[in-house]
Coordinates of C-alpha atoms in Angstrom, one line a residue:
N1 CA -2.6 -14.4 32.6
G2 CA -0.4 -13.9 35.6
K3 CA 0.4 -17.6 36.0
G4 CA 4.8 -16.4 35.0
N5 CA 4.2 -18.9 32.2
G6 CA 7.3 -17.0 31.0
L7 CA 5.4 -14.8 28.1
R8 CA 4.9 -11.5 29.1
I9 CA 4.9 -8.5 27.6
S10 CA 7.4 -6.0 28.7
D11 CA 6.3 -3.3 31.6
G12 CA 7.7 -0.6 28.8
M13 CA 5.2 -1.6 26.1
M14 CA 1.8 -2.1 28.4
G15 CA -0.4 0.3 28.0
R16 CA 1.1 1.2 24.1
G17 CA -1.1 -1.0 22.3
K18 CA 2.6 -2.5 20.8
V19 CA 4.0 -5.9 20.7
K20 CA 7.4 -7.0 19.3
A21 CA 7.4 -9.6 16.8
Q22 CA 9.2 -12.1 18.9
E23 CA 6.3 -11.9 21.7
V24 CA 3.7 -12.8 18.9
I25 CA 5.9 -15.6 17.6
E26 CA 6.4 -17.2 21.0
A27 CA 2.5 -16.5 21.6
V28 CA 1.6 -18.7 18.2
K29 CA 4.6 -21.3 19.4
R30 CA 3.1 -21.4 22.6
G31 CA -0.5 -22.0 21.1
T32 CA 0.5 -24.6 19.3
N33 CA 2.1 -26.8 21.9
M34 CA -0.9 -26.0 24.1
E35 CA 0.6 -23.9 26.8
P36 CA -0.8 -20.6 27.7
F37 CA 0.1 -17.3 27.2
D38 CA -1.1 -13.6 27.4
V39 CA -3.2 -11.8 25.2
V40 CA -3.3 -7.9 25.6
Y41 CA -6.4 -6.7 24.0
Y42 CA -6.5 -2.6 23.4
P43 CA -10.7 -1.7 22.6
R44 CA -11.5 1.1 20.1
A45 CA -14.1 1.8 18.3
G46 CA -15.9 -1.0 15.8
T47 CA -14.5 -4.3 15.2
P48 CA -10.7 -5.1 15.1
E49 CA -9.3 -6.6 11.8
F50 CA -8.1 -9.7 13.7
F51 CA -12.1 -10.4 15.0
V52 CA -14.6 -11.2 12.0
K53 CA -18.2 -11.4 12.8
I54 CA -19.8 -14.7 12.5
S55 CA -22.3 -13.3 10.5
L56 CA -19.9 -12.0 7.7
I57 CA -18.0 -15.4 7.6
G58 CA -21.2 -16.7 7.1
K59 CA -22.0 -14.5 4.3
A60 CA -18.2 -15.2 2.6
L61 CA -18.8 -18.7 3.0
Q62 CA -22.0 -18.3 0.4
I63 CA -19.9 -16.9 -2.4
R64 CA -18.4 -18.9 -4.8
W65 CA -15.4 -17.0 -5.4
C66 CA -13.7 -17.6 -8.8
H67 CA -11.3 -16.1 -11.5
G68 CA -12.7 -12.4 -12.8
M69 CA -14.5 -11.3 -9.8
R70 CA -14.6 -7.8 -8.6
F71 CA -14.8 -7.5 -4.9
K72 CA -14.8 -3.6 -3.0
M73 CA -13.2 -3.6 0.3
A74 CA -13.6 -0.9 3.4
I75 CA -10.5 -0.7 5.7
E76 CA -10.5 1.6 8.5
T77 CA -8.0 4.3 9.1
E78 CA -5.6 3.3 12.0
D79 CA -7.5 6.3 14.3
S80 CA -11.1 5.5 13.4
S81 CA -11.3 8.7 11.8
R82 CA -12.3 7.6 8.3
I83 CA -12.6 4.3 5.9
S84 CA -10.7 3.7 2.8
W85 CA -12.5 1.5 -0.3
F86 CA -10.2 -0.2 -1.6
V87 CA -11.5 -2.0 -5.1
G88 CA -9.7 -5.3 -7.2
T89 CA -10.2 -8.2 -9.0
V90 CA -9.7 -11.8 -8.0
V91 CA -7.2 -13.6 -10.2
S92 CA -6.5 -16.9 -8.6
V93 CA -8.8 -19.1 -6.0
Q94 CA -6.3 -21.8 -4.3
A95 CA -6.8 -23.9 -1.1
S96 CA -5.7 -22.1 2.2
D97 CA -3.3 -25.4 2.9
P98 CA -2.6 -27.9 0.0
A99 CA -3.2 -30.7 3.5
W100 CA -6.8 -29.5 3.7
P101 CA -8.3 -29.4 -0.2
E102 CA -11.7 -29.4 1.4
S103 CA -11.6 -26.4 3.9
F104 CA -13.8 -23.9 3.7
W105 CA -11.3 -21.6 3.5
R106 CA -9.7 -20.2 0.3
F107 CA -6.5 -18.3 -0.6
L108 CA -7.9 -15.1 -3.0
Q109 CA -5.3 -13.5 -5.1
V110 CA -5.9 -9.9 -6.0

């Protein structure tokens, strides 16, 4: 944000699309403490994995995931040149955080 909050991506990393693990950890700490931090986004075609469209969330929340369910998931290659499909079977469904058992979010083990 340019306000000197102490968390900046090094000049050597700018434009490369890579961030050191320690910088991510520092951003998480700052976010947890409600402190400002910078986000650098390098756009590319499609929606990055860390962004999820609200329509997909709504559809996913309607699914009653359970043991034995089969699924198919598309993964785009890093250079966006192709999509690989992965299939699997759900073997376990758990609350994502025991402190929030009523949360809509679930941890699926496949």
